mmCIF file of C-alpha atoms in Angstrom:
data_model
loop_
_atom_site.group_PDB
_atom_site.id
_atom_site.type_symbol
_atom_site.label_atom_id
_atom_site.label_comp_id
_atom_site.label_asym_id
_atom_site.label_seq_id
_atom_site.Cartn_x
_atom_site.Cartn_y
_atom_site.Cartn_z
ATOM 1 C CA UNK T 969 -4.307 8.836 20.730
ATOM 2 C CA UNK T 970 -3.069 6.878 23.755
ATOM 3 C CA UNK T 971 0.645 6.118 23.648
ATOM 4 C CA UNK T 972 1.614 2.432 23.488
ATOM 5 C CA UNK T 973 -1.996 1.264 23.559
ATOM 6 C CA UNK T 974 -2.789 1.989 19.925
ATOM 7 C CA UNK T 975 -1.207 -0.474 17.508
ATOM 8 C CA UNK T 976 -0.291 1.202 14.242
ATOM 9 C CA UNK T 977 -0.030 -1.186 11.307
ATOM 10 C CA UNK T 978 2.807 -0.372 8.941
ATOM 11 C CA UNK T 979 1.938 -2.145 5.708
ATOM 12 C CA UNK T 980 5.100 -2.823 3.711
ATOM 13 C CA UNK T 981 4.481 -2.287 -0.022
ATOM 14 C CA UNK T 982 8.074 -2.437 -1.249
ATOM 15 C CA UNK T 983 7.850 -5.915 -2.816
ATOM 16 C CA UNK T 984 5.009 -4.633 -5.008
ATOM 17 C CA UNK T 985 4.972 -0.850 -5.333
ATOM 18 C CA UNK T 986 8.708 -0.532 -4.883
ATOM 19 C CA UNK T 987 9.843 -3.227 -7.279
ATOM 20 C CA UNK T 988 7.326 -2.398 -10.012
ATOM 21 C CA UNK T 989 8.817 1.072 -10.348
ATOM 22 C CA UNK T 990 12.442 0.131 -11.011
ATOM 23 C CA UNK T 991 14.065 -1.374 -14.081
ATOM 24 C CA UNK T 992 15.944 -4.052 -12.161
ATOM 25 C CA UNK T 993 14.259 -7.417 -11.672
ATOM 26 C CA UNK T 994 14.943 -8.750 -8.200
ATOM 27 C CA UNK T 995 15.550 -12.524 -8.166
ATOM 28 C CA UNK T 996 12.720 -14.546 -6.640
ATOM 29 C CA UNK T 997 14.912 -16.153 -3.983
ATOM 30 C CA UNK T 998 16.116 -12.705 -2.917
ATOM 31 C CA UNK T 999 12.521 -11.489 -2.682
ATOM 32 C CA UNK T 1000 11.711 -14.419 -0.421
ATOM 33 C CA UNK T 1001 14.681 -13.603 1.832
ATOM 34 C CA UNK T 1002 13.597 -9.963 1.945
ATOM 35 C CA UNK T 1003 9.987 -10.801 2.806
ATOM 36 C CA UNK T 1004 11.158 -13.209 5.508
ATOM 37 C CA UNK T 1005 13.534 -10.575 6.926
ATOM 38 C CA UNK T 1006 10.724 -8.008 7.018
ATOM 39 C CA UNK T 1007 8.561 -10.542 8.817
ATOM 40 C CA UNK T 1008 11.355 -11.292 11.293
ATOM 41 C CA UNK T 1009 11.540 -7.552 11.996
ATOM 42 C CA UNK T 1010 7.873 -7.563 13.005
ATOM 43 C CA UNK T 1011 6.027 -6.509 9.843
ATOM 44 C CA UNK T 1012 2.659 -8.240 9.848
ATOM 45 C CA UNK T 1013 1.173 -6.967 6.589
ATOM 46 C CA UNK T 1014 3.231 -7.156 3.402
ATOM 47 C CA UNK T 1015 2.034 -6.504 -0.147
ATOM 48 C CA UNK T 1016 4.118 -9.159 -1.893
ATOM 49 C CA UNK T 1017 3.182 -8.452 -5.511
ATOM 50 C CA UNK T 1018 0.505 -7.907 -8.102
ATOM 51 C CA UNK T 1019 -1.316 -10.313 -10.394
ATOM 52 C CA UNK T 1020 -0.765 -8.458 -13.641
ATOM 53 C CA UNK T 1021 0.470 -9.888 -16.966
ATOM 54 C CA UNK T 1022 4.203 -10.523 -16.922
ATOM 55 C CA UNK T 1023 4.502 -8.633 -20.208
ATOM 56 C CA UNK T 1024 3.267 -5.490 -18.435
ATOM 57 C CA UNK T 1025 5.321 -5.767 -15.235
ATOM 58 C CA UNK T 1026 7.968 -8.474 -15.541
ATOM 59 C CA UNK T 1027 9.302 -7.387 -12.150
ATOM 60 C CA UNK T 1028 6.222 -8.998 -10.555
ATOM 61 C CA UNK T 1029 5.920 -12.163 -12.637
ATOM 62 C CA UNK T 1030 6.662 -14.379 -9.619
ATOM 63 C CA UNK T 1031 3.823 -13.106 -7.413
ATOM 64 C CA UNK T 1032 2.140 -16.509 -7.086
ATOM 65 C CA UNK T 1033 5.335 -18.079 -5.745
ATOM 66 C CA UNK T 1034 5.808 -15.178 -3.340
ATOM 67 C CA UNK T 1035 2.265 -15.537 -1.996
ATOM 68 C CA UNK T 1036 2.901 -19.226 -1.388
ATOM 69 C CA UNK T 1037 6.128 -18.404 0.452
ATOM 70 C CA UNK T 1038 4.586 -15.598 2.509
ATOM 71 C CA UNK T 1039 1.719 -17.851 3.595
ATOM 72 C CA UNK T 1040 4.250 -19.997 5.475
ATOM 73 C CA UNK T 1041 4.939 -17.080 7.845
ATOM 74 C CA UNK T 1042 2.479 -17.351 10.784
ATOM 75 C CA UNK T 1043 0.303 -14.327 11.452
ATOM 76 C CA UNK T 1044 1.321 -12.455 8.307
ATOM 77 C CA UNK T 1045 -1.397 -10.802 6.228
ATOM 78 C CA UNK T 1046 -0.361 -11.540 2.652
ATOM 79 C CA UNK T 1047 -1.610 -8.706 0.457
ATOM 80 C CA UNK T 1048 -1.620 -8.338 -3.336
ATOM 81 C CA UNK T 1049 -2.807 -5.823 -5.898
ATOM 82 C CA UNK T 1050 -5.199 -6.984 -8.624
ATOM 83 C CA UNK T 1051 -6.260 -4.897 -11.640
ATOM 84 C CA UNK T 1052 -9.303 -6.969 -12.608
ATOM 85 C CA UNK T 1053 -11.328 -10.149 -12.105
ATOM 86 C CA UNK T 1054 -8.687 -12.339 -13.722
ATOM 87 C CA UNK T 1055 -6.105 -11.039 -11.274
ATOM 88 C CA UNK T 1056 -8.473 -11.629 -8.367
ATOM 89 C CA UNK T 1057 -9.052 -15.211 -9.486
ATOM 90 C CA UNK T 1058 -5.295 -15.770 -9.484
ATOM 91 C CA UNK T 1059 -4.988 -14.163 -6.053
ATOM 92 C CA UNK T 1060 -7.687 -16.434 -4.630
ATOM 93 C CA UNK T 1061 -6.080 -19.526 -6.128
ATOM 94 C CA UNK T 1062 -2.698 -18.547 -4.695
ATOM 95 C CA UNK T 1063 -4.221 -17.918 -1.250
ATOM 96 C CA UNK T 1064 -3.776 -14.167 -0.694
ATOM 97 C CA UNK T 1065 -5.366 -12.819 2.483
ATOM 98 C CA UNK T 1066 -6.038 -9.337 1.144
ATOM 99 C CA UNK T 1067 -6.671 -8.064 -2.371
ATOM 100 C CA UNK T 1068 -6.651 -4.416 -3.381
ATOM 101 C CA UNK T 1069 -8.017 -3.150 -6.663
ATOM 102 C CA UNK T 1070 -6.905 0.339 -7.738
ATOM 103 C CA UNK T 1071 -9.588 2.758 -8.871
ATOM 104 C CA UNK T 1072 -7.967 5.956 -10.013
ATOM 105 C CA UNK T 1073 -10.004 9.050 -9.191
ATOM 106 C CA UNK T 1074 -8.476 10.570 -12.340
ATOM 107 C CA UNK T 1075 -10.083 8.795 -15.272
ATOM 108 C CA UNK T 1076 -7.154 9.786 -17.483
ATOM 109 C CA UNK T 1077 -4.812 7.974 -15.097
ATOM 110 C CA UNK T 1078 -7.198 5.020 -14.928
ATOM 111 C CA UNK T 1079 -7.007 4.625 -18.682
ATOM 112 C CA UNK T 1080 -3.202 4.784 -18.530
ATOM 113 C CA UNK T 1081 -2.878 2.504 -15.521
ATOM 114 C CA UNK T 1082 -5.472 -0.236 -16.135
ATOM 115 C CA UNK T 1083 -6.958 0.808 -19.493
ATOM 116 C CA UNK T 1084 -10.460 1.091 -18.081
ATOM 117 C CA UNK T 1085 -12.945 3.868 -17.359
ATOM 118 C CA UNK T 1086 -14.493 4.355 -13.928
ATOM 119 C CA UNK T 1087 -17.632 2.490 -15.028
ATOM 120 C CA UNK T 1088 -15.591 -0.421 -16.341
ATOM 121 C CA UNK T 1089 -13.546 -0.621 -13.159
ATOM 122 C CA UNK T 1090 -16.685 -0.664 -11.028
ATOM 123 C CA UNK T 1091 -17.950 -3.554 -13.163
ATOM 124 C CA UNK T 1092 -14.721 -5.397 -12.318
ATOM 125 C CA UNK T 1093 -15.261 -4.645 -8.620
ATOM 126 C CA UNK T 1094 -18.762 -6.114 -8.740
ATOM 127 C CA UNK T 1095 -17.482 -9.223 -10.499
ATOM 128 C CA UNK T 1096 -14.729 -9.674 -7.900
ATOM 129 C CA UNK T 1097 -17.230 -9.176 -5.077
ATOM 130 C CA UNK T 1098 -19.398 -11.935 -6.557
ATOM 131 C CA UNK T 1099 -16.356 -14.209 -6.778
ATOM 132 C CA UNK T 1100 -15.335 -13.567 -3.187
ATOM 133 C CA UNK T 1101 -18.913 -13.880 -1.986
ATOM 134 C CA UNK T 1102 -19.072 -17.394 -3.427
ATOM 135 C CA UNK T 1103 -16.204 -18.537 -1.194
ATOM 136 C CA UNK T 1104 -16.520 -19.896 2.346
ATOM 137 C CA UNK T 1105 -15.889 -17.068 4.824
ATOM 138 C CA UNK T 1106 -12.656 -18.685 6.028
ATOM 139 C CA UNK T 1107 -11.255 -18.607 2.480
ATOM 140 C CA UNK T 1108 -12.484 -15.129 1.556
ATOM 141 C CA UNK T 1109 -9.760 -12.464 1.173
ATOM 142 C CA UNK T 1110 -10.363 -9.001 2.561
ATOM 143 C CA UNK T 1111 -11.324 -6.759 -0.367
ATOM 144 C CA UNK T 1112 -10.058 -3.171 -0.515
ATOM 145 C CA UNK T 1113 -10.710 -0.530 -3.140
ATOM 146 C CA UNK T 1114 -7.683 1.718 -3.445
ATOM 147 C CA UNK T 1115 -8.592 5.273 -4.460
ATOM 148 C CA UNK T 1116 -5.525 6.239 -6.503
ATOM 149 C CA UNK T 1117 -4.662 9.863 -7.394
ATOM 150 C CA UNK T 1118 -7.060 10.943 -4.642
ATOM 151 C CA UNK T 1119 -5.069 14.112 -3.935
ATOM 152 C CA UNK T 1120 -4.282 15.150 -7.502
ATOM 153 C CA UNK T 1121 -3.009 13.794 -10.787
ATOM 154 C CA UNK T 1122 0.073 14.507 -12.899
ATOM 155 C CA UNK T 1123 -2.113 14.047 -15.982
ATOM 156 C CA UNK T 1124 -5.361 15.829 -15.040
ATOM 157 C CA UNK T 1125 -4.183 18.109 -12.253
ATOM 158 C CA UNK T 1126 -6.950 18.850 -9.762
ATOM 159 C CA UNK T 1127 -9.091 15.919 -8.653
ATOM 160 C CA UNK T 1128 -12.282 17.313 -7.058
ATOM 161 C CA UNK T 1129 -12.825 15.957 -3.520
ATOM 162 C CA UNK T 1130 -16.475 15.321 -4.372
ATOM 163 C CA UNK T 1131 -15.355 12.841 -7.032
ATOM 164 C CA UNK T 1132 -13.206 10.988 -4.506
ATOM 165 C CA UNK T 1133 -16.156 10.755 -2.116
ATOM 166 C CA UNK T 1134 -18.516 9.548 -4.846
ATOM 167 C CA UNK T 1135 -16.066 6.870 -5.975
ATOM 168 C CA UNK T 1136 -15.550 5.741 -2.381
ATOM 169 C CA UNK T 1137 -19.307 5.334 -2.029
ATOM 170 C CA UNK T 1138 -19.447 3.492 -5.361
ATOM 171 C CA UNK T 1139 -16.700 1.057 -4.308
ATOM 172 C CA UNK T 1140 -18.481 0.174 -1.083
ATOM 173 C CA UNK T 1141 -21.784 -0.216 -2.921
ATOM 174 C CA UNK T 1142 -20.078 -2.478 -5.470
ATOM 175 C CA UNK T 1143 -18.857 -4.827 -2.756
ATOM 176 C CA UNK T 1144 -15.534 -3.643 -1.316
ATOM 177 C CA UNK T 1145 -15.018 -4.224 2.408
ATOM 178 C CA UNK T 1146 -13.163 -0.933 2.723
ATOM 179 C CA UNK T 1147 -11.475 1.822 0.761
ATOM 180 C CA UNK T 1148 -8.032 3.360 1.061
ATOM 181 C CA UNK T 1149 -6.779 6.786 0.019
ATOM 182 C CA UNK T 1150 -3.652 6.949 -2.122
ATOM 183 C CA UNK T 1151 -1.466 9.964 -2.833
ATOM 184 C CA UNK T 1152 -0.170 8.340 -6.011
ATOM 185 C CA UNK T 1153 1.536 11.475 -7.289
ATOM 186 C CA UNK T 1154 2.842 13.003 -4.061
ATOM 187 C CA UNK T 1155 0.568 16.046 -4.301
ATOM 188 C CA UNK T 1156 -1.002 15.877 -0.823
ATOM 189 C CA UNK T 1157 -0.437 18.287 2.043
ATOM 190 C CA UNK T 1158 -1.508 17.816 5.683
ATOM 191 C CA UNK T 1159 -4.548 20.090 5.443
ATOM 192 C CA UNK T 1160 -5.756 18.222 2.356
ATOM 193 C CA UNK T 1161 -5.207 14.870 4.096
ATOM 194 C CA UNK T 1162 -7.360 15.960 7.029
ATOM 195 C CA UNK T 1163 -10.082 17.395 4.827
ATOM 196 C CA UNK T 1164 -10.364 14.405 2.501
ATOM 197 C CA UNK T 1165 -10.300 11.857 5.312
ATOM 198 C CA UNK T 1166 -13.149 13.646 7.054
ATOM 199 C CA UNK T 1167 -15.150 13.866 3.825
ATOM 200 C CA UNK T 1168 -14.789 10.174 2.986
ATOM 201 C CA UNK T 1169 -15.476 9.105 6.574
ATOM 202 C CA UNK T 1170 -18.663 11.175 6.541
ATOM 203 C CA UNK T 1171 -19.780 9.301 3.433
ATOM 204 C CA UNK T 1172 -18.804 5.674 4.154
ATOM 205 C CA UNK T 1173 -17.987 5.533 7.875
ATOM 206 C CA UNK T 1174 -14.690 5.351 9.736
ATOM 207 C CA UNK T 1175 -14.772 1.553 9.772
ATOM 208 C CA UNK T 1176 -14.602 1.568 5.946
ATOM 209 C CA UNK T 1177 -11.443 3.691 5.737
ATOM 210 C CA UNK T 1178 -8.567 2.802 8.050
ATOM 211 C CA UNK T 1179 -5.509 3.114 5.809
ATOM 212 C CA UNK T 1180 -3.678 5.618 3.652
ATOM 213 C CA UNK T 1181 -0.890 5.328 1.077
ATOM 214 C CA UNK T 1182 1.374 8.377 0.956
ATOM 215 C CA UNK T 1183 4.381 9.398 -1.117
ATOM 216 C CA UNK T 1184 7.267 11.623 -0.126
ATOM 217 C CA UNK T 1185 7.785 13.132 -3.577
ATOM 218 C CA UNK T 1186 7.860 16.706 -2.241
ATOM 219 C CA UNK T 1187 9.080 15.978 1.272
ATOM 220 C CA UNK T 1188 5.666 15.934 2.961
ATOM 221 C CA UNK T 1189 5.259 12.190 3.445
ATOM 222 C CA UNK T 1190 5.788 12.055 7.209
ATOM 223 C CA UNK T 1191 3.905 15.325 7.761
ATOM 224 C CA UNK T 1192 0.949 13.847 5.901
ATOM 225 C CA UNK T 1193 1.257 10.602 7.860
ATOM 226 C CA UNK T 1194 1.175 12.543 11.132
ATOM 227 C CA UNK T 1195 -1.934 14.430 9.999
ATOM 228 C CA UNK T 1196 -3.636 11.114 9.241
ATOM 229 C CA UNK T 1197 -2.549 9.614 12.568
ATOM 230 C CA UNK T 1198 -3.865 12.594 14.495
ATOM 231 C CA UNK T 1199 -7.310 11.959 13.011
ATOM 232 C CA UNK T 1200 -7.228 8.260 13.870
ATOM 233 C CA UNK T 1201 -5.819 6.417 10.854
ATOM 234 C CA UNK T 1202 -4.291 3.142 12.058
ATOM 235 C CA UNK T 1203 -2.718 1.691 8.873
ATOM 236 C CA UNK T 1204 0.051 3.410 6.929
ATOM 237 C CA UNK T 1205 1.694 2.054 3.777
ATOM 238 C CA UNK T 1206 5.443 2.425 3.428
ATOM 239 C CA UNK T 1207 8.261 1.042 1.317
ATOM 240 C CA UNK T 1208 11.652 0.013 2.604
ATOM 241 C CA UNK T 1209 14.368 2.293 1.307
ATOM 242 C CA UNK T 1210 11.704 4.553 -0.223
ATOM 243 C CA UNK T 1211 11.497 2.400 -3.348
ATOM 244 C CA UNK T 1212 8.545 2.984 -5.583
ATOM 245 C CA UNK T 1213 6.055 5.292 -7.177
ATOM 246 C CA UNK T 1214 3.774 4.648 -10.110
ATOM 247 C CA UNK T 1215 5.144 3.722 -13.557
ATOM 248 C CA UNK T 1216 2.019 5.113 -15.221
ATOM 249 C CA UNK T 1217 2.027 8.532 -13.540
ATOM 250 C CA UNK T 1218 4.960 10.662 -14.712
ATOM 251 C CA UNK T 1219 6.963 12.086 -11.820
ATOM 252 C CA UNK T 1220 5.220 9.969 -9.190
ATOM 253 C CA UNK T 1221 8.226 8.882 -7.164
ATOM 254 C CA UNK T 1222 9.068 8.302 -3.573
ATOM 255 C CA UNK T 1223 7.044 6.169 -1.182
ATOM 256 C CA UNK T 1224 7.372 6.934 2.521
ATOM 257 C CA UNK T 1225 10.523 5.241 3.805
ATOM 258 C CA UNK T 1226 9.546 2.401 6.138
ATOM 259 C CA UNK T 1227 12.584 2.944 8.367
ATOM 260 C CA UNK T 1228 11.859 6.651 8.858
ATOM 261 C CA UNK T 1229 8.143 6.054 9.464
ATOM 262 C CA UNK T 1230 8.778 3.333 12.056
ATOM 263 C CA UNK T 1231 11.301 5.549 13.829
ATOM 264 C CA UNK T 1232 8.840 8.436 13.988
ATOM 265 C CA UNK T 1233 6.032 6.247 15.324
ATOM 266 C CA UNK T 1234 8.150 4.480 17.925
ATOM 267 C CA UNK T 1235 9.831 7.735 19.003
ATOM 268 C CA UNK T 1236 6.333 9.148 19.588
ATOM 269 C CA UNK T 1237 5.540 6.193 21.836
ATOM 270 C CA UNK T 1238 3.245 4.433 19.374
ATOM 271 C CA UNK T 1239 3.334 0.665 19.030
ATOM 272 C CA UNK T 1240 4.259 -0.775 15.620
ATOM 273 C CA UNK T 1241 5.468 -4.184 16.780
ATOM 274 C CA UNK T 1242 8.525 -3.648 14.552
ATOM 275 C CA UNK T 1243 12.078 -4.111 15.802
ATOM 276 C CA UNK T 1244 14.374 -1.450 14.372
ATOM 277 C CA UNK T 1245 17.491 -3.629 14.330
ATOM 278 C CA UNK T 1246 15.546 -6.236 12.397
ATOM 279 C CA UNK T 1247 14.344 -3.593 9.993
ATOM 280 C CA UNK T 1248 17.920 -2.561 9.240
ATOM 281 C CA UNK T 1249 18.799 -6.217 8.703
ATOM 282 C CA UNK T 1250 16.010 -6.454 6.134
ATOM 283 C CA UNK T 1251 17.343 -3.328 4.448
ATOM 284 C CA UNK T 1252 20.719 -5.051 4.132
ATOM 285 C CA UNK T 1253 19.040 -7.963 2.330
ATOM 286 C CA UNK T 1254 17.390 -5.502 -0.065
ATOM 287 C CA UNK T 1255 20.621 -3.587 -0.691
ATOM 288 C CA UNK T 1256 22.555 -6.792 -1.424
ATOM 289 C CA UNK T 1257 19.905 -7.935 -3.919
ATOM 290 C CA UNK T 1258 19.685 -4.591 -5.738
ATOM 291 C CA UNK T 1259 23.189 -3.085 -5.490
ATOM 292 C CA UNK T 1260 22.593 -0.646 -8.371
ATOM 293 C CA UNK T 1261 19.414 0.845 -6.909
ATOM 294 C CA UNK T 1262 19.594 3.887 -4.615
ATOM 295 C CA UNK T 1263 17.931 3.420 -1.241
ATOM 296 C CA UNK T 1264 16.616 6.384 0.719
ATOM 297 C CA UNK T 1265 15.967 7.213 4.347
ATOM 298 C CA UNK T 1266 17.277 9.725 6.844
ATOM 299 C CA UNK T 1267 17.408 7.411 9.857
ATOM 300 C CA UNK T 1268 19.464 4.688 8.134
ATOM 301 C CA UNK T 1269 21.872 7.431 7.054
ATOM 302 C CA UNK T 1270 22.160 9.265 10.386
ATOM 303 C CA UNK T 1271 21.597 6.343 12.736
ATOM 304 C CA UNK T 1272 19.373 6.158 15.786
ATOM 305 C CA UNK T 1273 19.826 8.905 18.387
ATOM 306 C CA UNK T 1274 21.237 7.921 21.774
ATOM 307 C CA UNK T 1275 17.956 9.014 23.337
ATOM 308 C CA UNK T 1276 15.929 6.462 21.360
ATOM 309 C CA UNK T 1277 14.663 3.575 23.441
ATOM 310 C CA UNK T 1278 12.369 1.040 21.827
ATOM 311 C CA UNK T 1279 10.099 -0.837 24.192
#
């Protein structure tokens, strides 16, 4: 990997994955300020919410308004999660640039998370692909299939790699533009990250898998991110302050902390396009809006070293 010539996209998932996992409901105006502050810091892909019923996740009931706000920020890829065709229809109407549908490799988790089997979820994917295919190319969101619990499940335990590969192939065949690997439960280790990336790439091609979603539940988040980077992954999900997890997977806590990830990447000489001072300013907006929620991160706690120079 050539230093400062490879742009690494840090995709901020805090407004969706982070906020869905806490009891507090962040006010909509505060969410808008946070998203704008993240944008001002240089983030250019932000998952602003999820089109799920408000009764299921009241924390995300204002996703449409957030998409509309985020679309006013030039050059920002506005991403959302959708669980089904109805959610995708809402995402298209709101104007999202990227939609991700989660397909849990653990069918037990799938039934808990979206109340659908693998076959039913693939039917939803096909229906969404037909919807998106009916749109003019300029209005067509990028369509990602997120392979949840790809590295193991708190409900089923071992998830065979062959199943992950087969589901990746099925998602592409059903109409997804790409797939992403998700360590929903924080079970992954660097060797497993390398092995599974290679296996999925061999099946669907490197151009169909560019991003990975990792958790730091057992302290291996950055180690796993580095393993993925070394193989050529160019998009890494992260959540400011380490907010998030999965409300339907017991014990699945701890997204990678955006601040720590950006520091690691920039310290290595990789280009994120993110200004660290701006990132800390965005963290202050988040902390003011959710004063009762703990925020994590080693770099915000210790501060930047005197040797750190961001170009």
